[in-house]
PDB file of C-alpha atoms in Angstrom:
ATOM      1  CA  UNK A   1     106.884 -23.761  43.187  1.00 59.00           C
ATOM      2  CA  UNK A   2     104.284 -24.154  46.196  1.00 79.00           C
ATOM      3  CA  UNK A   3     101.326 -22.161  46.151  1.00 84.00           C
ATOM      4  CA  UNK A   4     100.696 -19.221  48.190  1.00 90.00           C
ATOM      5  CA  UNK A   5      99.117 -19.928  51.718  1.00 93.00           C
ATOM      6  CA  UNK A   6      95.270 -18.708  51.919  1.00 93.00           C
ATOM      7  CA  UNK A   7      96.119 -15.877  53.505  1.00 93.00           C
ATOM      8  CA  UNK A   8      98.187 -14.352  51.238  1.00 94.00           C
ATOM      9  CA  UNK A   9      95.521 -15.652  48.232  1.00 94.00           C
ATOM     10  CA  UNK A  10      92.696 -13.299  50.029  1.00 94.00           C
ATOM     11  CA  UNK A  11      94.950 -10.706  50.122  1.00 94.00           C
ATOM     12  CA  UNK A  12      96.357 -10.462  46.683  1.00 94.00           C
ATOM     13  CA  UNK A  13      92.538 -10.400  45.908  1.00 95.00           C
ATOM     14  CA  UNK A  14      91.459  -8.107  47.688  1.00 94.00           C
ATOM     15  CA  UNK A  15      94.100  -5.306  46.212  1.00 95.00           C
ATOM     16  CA  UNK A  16      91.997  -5.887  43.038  1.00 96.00           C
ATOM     17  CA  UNK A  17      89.286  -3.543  44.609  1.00 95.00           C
ATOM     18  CA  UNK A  18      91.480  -0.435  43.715  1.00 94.00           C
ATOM     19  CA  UNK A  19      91.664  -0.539  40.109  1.00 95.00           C
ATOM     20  CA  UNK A  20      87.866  -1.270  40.061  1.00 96.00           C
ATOM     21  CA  UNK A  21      86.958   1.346  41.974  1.00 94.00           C
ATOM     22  CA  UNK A  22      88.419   3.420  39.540  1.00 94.00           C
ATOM     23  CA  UNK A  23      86.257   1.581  36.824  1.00 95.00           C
ATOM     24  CA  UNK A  24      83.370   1.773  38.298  1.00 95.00           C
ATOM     25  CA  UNK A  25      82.492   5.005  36.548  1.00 92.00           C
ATOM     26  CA  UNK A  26      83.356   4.438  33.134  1.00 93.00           C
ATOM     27  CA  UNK A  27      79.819   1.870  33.463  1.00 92.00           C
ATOM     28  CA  UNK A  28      77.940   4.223  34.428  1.00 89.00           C
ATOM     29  CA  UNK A  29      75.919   4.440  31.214  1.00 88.00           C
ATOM     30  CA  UNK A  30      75.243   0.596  31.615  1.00 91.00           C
ATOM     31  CA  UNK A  31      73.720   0.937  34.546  1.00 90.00           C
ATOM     32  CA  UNK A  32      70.599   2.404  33.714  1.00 88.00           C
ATOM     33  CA  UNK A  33      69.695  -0.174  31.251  1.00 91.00           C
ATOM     34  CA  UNK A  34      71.510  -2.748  32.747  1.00 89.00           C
ATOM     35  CA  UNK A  35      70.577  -2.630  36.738  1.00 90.00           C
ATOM     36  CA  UNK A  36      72.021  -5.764  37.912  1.00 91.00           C
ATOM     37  CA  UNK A  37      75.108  -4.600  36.656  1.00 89.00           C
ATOM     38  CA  UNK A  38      75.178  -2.374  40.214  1.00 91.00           C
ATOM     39  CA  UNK A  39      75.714  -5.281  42.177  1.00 94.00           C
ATOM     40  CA  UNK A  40      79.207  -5.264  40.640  1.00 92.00           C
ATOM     41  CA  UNK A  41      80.006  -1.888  42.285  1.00 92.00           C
ATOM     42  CA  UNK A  42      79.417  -2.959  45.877  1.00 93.00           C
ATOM     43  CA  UNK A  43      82.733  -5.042  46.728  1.00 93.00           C
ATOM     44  CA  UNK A  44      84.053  -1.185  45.412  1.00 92.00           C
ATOM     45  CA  UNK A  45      82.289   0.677  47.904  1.00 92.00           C
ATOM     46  CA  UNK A  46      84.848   0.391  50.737  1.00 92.00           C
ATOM     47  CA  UNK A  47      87.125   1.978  48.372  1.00 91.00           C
ATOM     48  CA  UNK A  48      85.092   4.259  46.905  1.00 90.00           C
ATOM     49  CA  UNK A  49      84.512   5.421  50.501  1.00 91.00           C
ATOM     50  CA  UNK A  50      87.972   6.003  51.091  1.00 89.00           C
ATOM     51  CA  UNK A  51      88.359   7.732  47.973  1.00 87.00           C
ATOM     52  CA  UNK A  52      85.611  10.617  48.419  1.00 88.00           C
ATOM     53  CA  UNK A  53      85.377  11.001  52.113  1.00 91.00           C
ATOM     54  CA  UNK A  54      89.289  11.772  53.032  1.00 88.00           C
ATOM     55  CA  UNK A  55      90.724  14.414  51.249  1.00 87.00           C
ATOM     56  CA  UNK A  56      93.237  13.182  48.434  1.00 87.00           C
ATOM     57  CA  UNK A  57      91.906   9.838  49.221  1.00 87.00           C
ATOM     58  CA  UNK A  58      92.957   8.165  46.298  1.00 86.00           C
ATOM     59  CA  UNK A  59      96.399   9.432  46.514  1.00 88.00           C
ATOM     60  CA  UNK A  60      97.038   8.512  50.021  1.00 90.00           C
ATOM     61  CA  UNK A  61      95.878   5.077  49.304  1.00 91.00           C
ATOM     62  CA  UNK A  62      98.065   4.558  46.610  1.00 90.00           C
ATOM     63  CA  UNK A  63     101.251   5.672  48.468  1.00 91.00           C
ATOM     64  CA  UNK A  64     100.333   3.877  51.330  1.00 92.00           C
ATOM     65  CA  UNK A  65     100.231   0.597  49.545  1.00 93.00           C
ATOM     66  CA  UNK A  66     103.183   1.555  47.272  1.00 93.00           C
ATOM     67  CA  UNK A  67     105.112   2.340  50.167  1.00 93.00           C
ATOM     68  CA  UNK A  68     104.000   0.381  53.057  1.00 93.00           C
ATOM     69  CA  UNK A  69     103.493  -3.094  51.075  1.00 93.00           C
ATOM     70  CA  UNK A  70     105.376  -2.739  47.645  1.00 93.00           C
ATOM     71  CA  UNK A  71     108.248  -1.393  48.615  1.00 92.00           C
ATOM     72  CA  UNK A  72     108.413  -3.844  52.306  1.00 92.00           C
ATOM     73  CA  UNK A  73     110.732  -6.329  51.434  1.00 91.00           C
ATOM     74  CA  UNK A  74     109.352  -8.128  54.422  1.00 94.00           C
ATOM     75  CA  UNK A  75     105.873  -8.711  52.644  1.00 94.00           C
ATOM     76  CA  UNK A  76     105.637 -11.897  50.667  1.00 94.00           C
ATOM     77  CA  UNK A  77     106.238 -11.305  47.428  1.00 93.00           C
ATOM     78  CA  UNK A  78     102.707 -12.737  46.434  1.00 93.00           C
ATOM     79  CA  UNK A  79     101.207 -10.126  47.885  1.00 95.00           C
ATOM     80  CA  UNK A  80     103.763  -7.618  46.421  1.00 95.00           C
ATOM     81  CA  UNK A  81     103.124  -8.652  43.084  1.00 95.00           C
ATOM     82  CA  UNK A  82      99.327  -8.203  43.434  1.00 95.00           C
ATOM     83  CA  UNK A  83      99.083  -4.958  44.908  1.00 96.00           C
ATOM     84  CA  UNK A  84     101.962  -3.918  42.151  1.00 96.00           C
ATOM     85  CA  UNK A  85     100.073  -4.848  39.216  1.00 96.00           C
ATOM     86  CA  UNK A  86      96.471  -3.770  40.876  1.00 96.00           C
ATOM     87  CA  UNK A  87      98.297  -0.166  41.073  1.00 96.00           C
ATOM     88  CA  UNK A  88      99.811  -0.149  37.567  1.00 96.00           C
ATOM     89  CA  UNK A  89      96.242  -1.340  36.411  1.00 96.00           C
ATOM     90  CA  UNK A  90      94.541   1.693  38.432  1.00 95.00           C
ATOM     91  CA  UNK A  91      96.938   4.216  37.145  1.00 95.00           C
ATOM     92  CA  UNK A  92      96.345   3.184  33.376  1.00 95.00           C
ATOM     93  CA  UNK A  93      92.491   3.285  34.342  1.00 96.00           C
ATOM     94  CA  UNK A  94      93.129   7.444  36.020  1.00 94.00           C
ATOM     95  CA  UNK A  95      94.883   8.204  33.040  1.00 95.00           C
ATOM     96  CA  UNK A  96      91.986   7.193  30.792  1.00 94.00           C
ATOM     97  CA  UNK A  97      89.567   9.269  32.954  1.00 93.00           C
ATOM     98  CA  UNK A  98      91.661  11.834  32.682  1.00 92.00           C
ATOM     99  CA  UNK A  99      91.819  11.677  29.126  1.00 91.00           C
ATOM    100  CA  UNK A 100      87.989  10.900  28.793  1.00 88.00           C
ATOM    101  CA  UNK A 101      87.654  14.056  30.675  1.00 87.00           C
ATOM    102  CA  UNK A 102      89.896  16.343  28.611  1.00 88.00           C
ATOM    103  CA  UNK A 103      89.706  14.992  25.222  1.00 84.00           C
ATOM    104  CA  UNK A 104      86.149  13.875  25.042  1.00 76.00           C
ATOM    105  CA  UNK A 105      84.454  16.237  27.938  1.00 75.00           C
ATOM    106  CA  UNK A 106      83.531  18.497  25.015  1.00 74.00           C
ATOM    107  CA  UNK A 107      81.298  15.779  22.858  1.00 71.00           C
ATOM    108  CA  UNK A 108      79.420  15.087  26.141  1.00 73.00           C
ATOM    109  CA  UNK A 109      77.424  12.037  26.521  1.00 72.00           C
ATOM    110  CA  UNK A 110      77.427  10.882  22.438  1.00 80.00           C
ATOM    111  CA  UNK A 111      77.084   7.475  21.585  1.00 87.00           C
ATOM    112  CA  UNK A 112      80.821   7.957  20.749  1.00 84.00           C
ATOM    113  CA  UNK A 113      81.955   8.521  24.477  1.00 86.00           C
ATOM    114  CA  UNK A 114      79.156   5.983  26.006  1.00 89.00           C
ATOM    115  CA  UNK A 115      80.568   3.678  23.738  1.00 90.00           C
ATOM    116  CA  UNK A 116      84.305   4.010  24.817  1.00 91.00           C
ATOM    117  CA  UNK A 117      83.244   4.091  28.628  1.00 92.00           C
ATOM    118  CA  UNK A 118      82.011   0.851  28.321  1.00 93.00           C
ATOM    119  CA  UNK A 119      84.425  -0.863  26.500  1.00 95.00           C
ATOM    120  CA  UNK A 120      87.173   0.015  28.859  1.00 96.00           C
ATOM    121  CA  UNK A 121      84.203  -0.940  31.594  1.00 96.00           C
ATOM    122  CA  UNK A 122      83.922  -4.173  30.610  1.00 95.00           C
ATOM    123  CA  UNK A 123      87.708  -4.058  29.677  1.00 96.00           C
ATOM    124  CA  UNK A 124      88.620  -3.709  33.643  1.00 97.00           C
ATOM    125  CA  UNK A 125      86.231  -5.984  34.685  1.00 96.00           C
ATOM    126  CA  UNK A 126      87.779  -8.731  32.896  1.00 96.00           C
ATOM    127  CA  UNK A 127      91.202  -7.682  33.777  1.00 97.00           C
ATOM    128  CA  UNK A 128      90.277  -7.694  37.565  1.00 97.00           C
ATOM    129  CA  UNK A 129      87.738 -10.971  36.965  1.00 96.00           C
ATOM    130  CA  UNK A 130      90.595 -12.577  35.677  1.00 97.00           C
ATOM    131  CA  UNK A 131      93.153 -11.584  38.308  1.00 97.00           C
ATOM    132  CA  UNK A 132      90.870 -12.120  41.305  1.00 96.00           C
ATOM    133  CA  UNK A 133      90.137 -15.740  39.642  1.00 96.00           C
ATOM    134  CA  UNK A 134      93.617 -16.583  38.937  1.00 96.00           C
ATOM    135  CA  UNK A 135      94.829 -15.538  42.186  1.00 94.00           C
ATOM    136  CA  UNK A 136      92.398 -17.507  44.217  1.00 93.00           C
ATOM    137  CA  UNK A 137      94.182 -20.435  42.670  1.00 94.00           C
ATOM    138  CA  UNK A 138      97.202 -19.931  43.498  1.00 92.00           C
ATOM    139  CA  UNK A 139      98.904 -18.463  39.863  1.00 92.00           C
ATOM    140  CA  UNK A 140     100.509 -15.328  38.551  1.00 91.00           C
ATOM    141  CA  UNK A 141      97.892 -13.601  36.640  1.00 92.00           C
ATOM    142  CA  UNK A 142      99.703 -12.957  33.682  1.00 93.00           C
ATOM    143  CA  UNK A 143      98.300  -9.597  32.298  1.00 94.00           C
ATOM    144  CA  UNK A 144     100.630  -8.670  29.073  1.00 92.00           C
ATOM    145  CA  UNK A 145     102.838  -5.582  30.051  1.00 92.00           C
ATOM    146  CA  UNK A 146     101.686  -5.018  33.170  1.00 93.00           C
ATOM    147  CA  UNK A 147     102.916  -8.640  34.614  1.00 92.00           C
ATOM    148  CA  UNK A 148     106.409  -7.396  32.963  1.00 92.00           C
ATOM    149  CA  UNK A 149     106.336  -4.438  34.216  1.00 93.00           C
ATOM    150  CA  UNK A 150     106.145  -5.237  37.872  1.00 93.00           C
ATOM    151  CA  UNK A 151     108.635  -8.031  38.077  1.00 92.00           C
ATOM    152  CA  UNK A 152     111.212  -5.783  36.886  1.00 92.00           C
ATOM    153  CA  UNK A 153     110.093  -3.478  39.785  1.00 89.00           C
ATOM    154  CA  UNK A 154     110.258  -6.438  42.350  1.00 86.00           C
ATOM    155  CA  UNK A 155     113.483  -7.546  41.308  1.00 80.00           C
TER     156      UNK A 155
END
């Protein structure tokens, strides 16, 4: 199989910036001791951007690139795949914040709920790390489940 042309590479990549977006707060209790952990945030901030400044942001985003790019059979399927498995990866990251929000709002910030936040912090940013890196070269990033999940959409 040849590998995707740059192009494509770049923008597989780049669909990575909506599932960290969405990570972005669960670090937020790093960030105070950790500063240079911020720099992290700033590829987000286009995103983020979106996100707060139109109304249902996030939602319009997502069924813009479902619809317009995922669902296009006249995209290449490279870039398909991406943005696929850089939405499932977002939606598993809203339902945790909604579930942080519900289930744990009430313990406020314990060590308990800091402690969560940045595990699945530094959980997404290896999941994205890893896809961004393995799609610059040119392979499938094989993320259990999720990989699965979106070639059965595709095909």
């Amino acid at each position: 199989m040849q590998d995707p042309p740059l192009w494509q590479r770049l923008l597989g990549a780049l669909a990575y910036l909506l599932p960290w977006s969405d990570a972005i707060p669960f670090g937020q209790a790093l960030f105070g001791p950790l500063p240079w952990l911020r720099w992290l945030a700033i590829p987000a901030l286009p995103v983020l951007q979106l996100q707060q400044n139109i109304p249902l942001g996030g939602l319009v985003l997502f069924l813009v690139l479902f619809l317009a790019v995922v669902r296009n059979p006249q995209v290449p399927y490279w870039i398909r795949f991406n943005v696929l498995q850089a939405i499932l990866i977002d939606i598993v990251l809203v339902l945790l914040s909604l579930a942080f929000n519900i289930l744990l709002g009430p313990l406020g910030g314990s060590f308990l709920v800091h402690t969560l936040q940045n595990t699945v912090f530094l959980g997404a940013l290896l999941v994205v790390l890893f896809a961004v890196i393995q799609n610059l070269r040119g392979k499938e990033a094989e993320i259990p489940t999720v990989s699965e999940a979106v070639r059965m959409q595709l095909f």
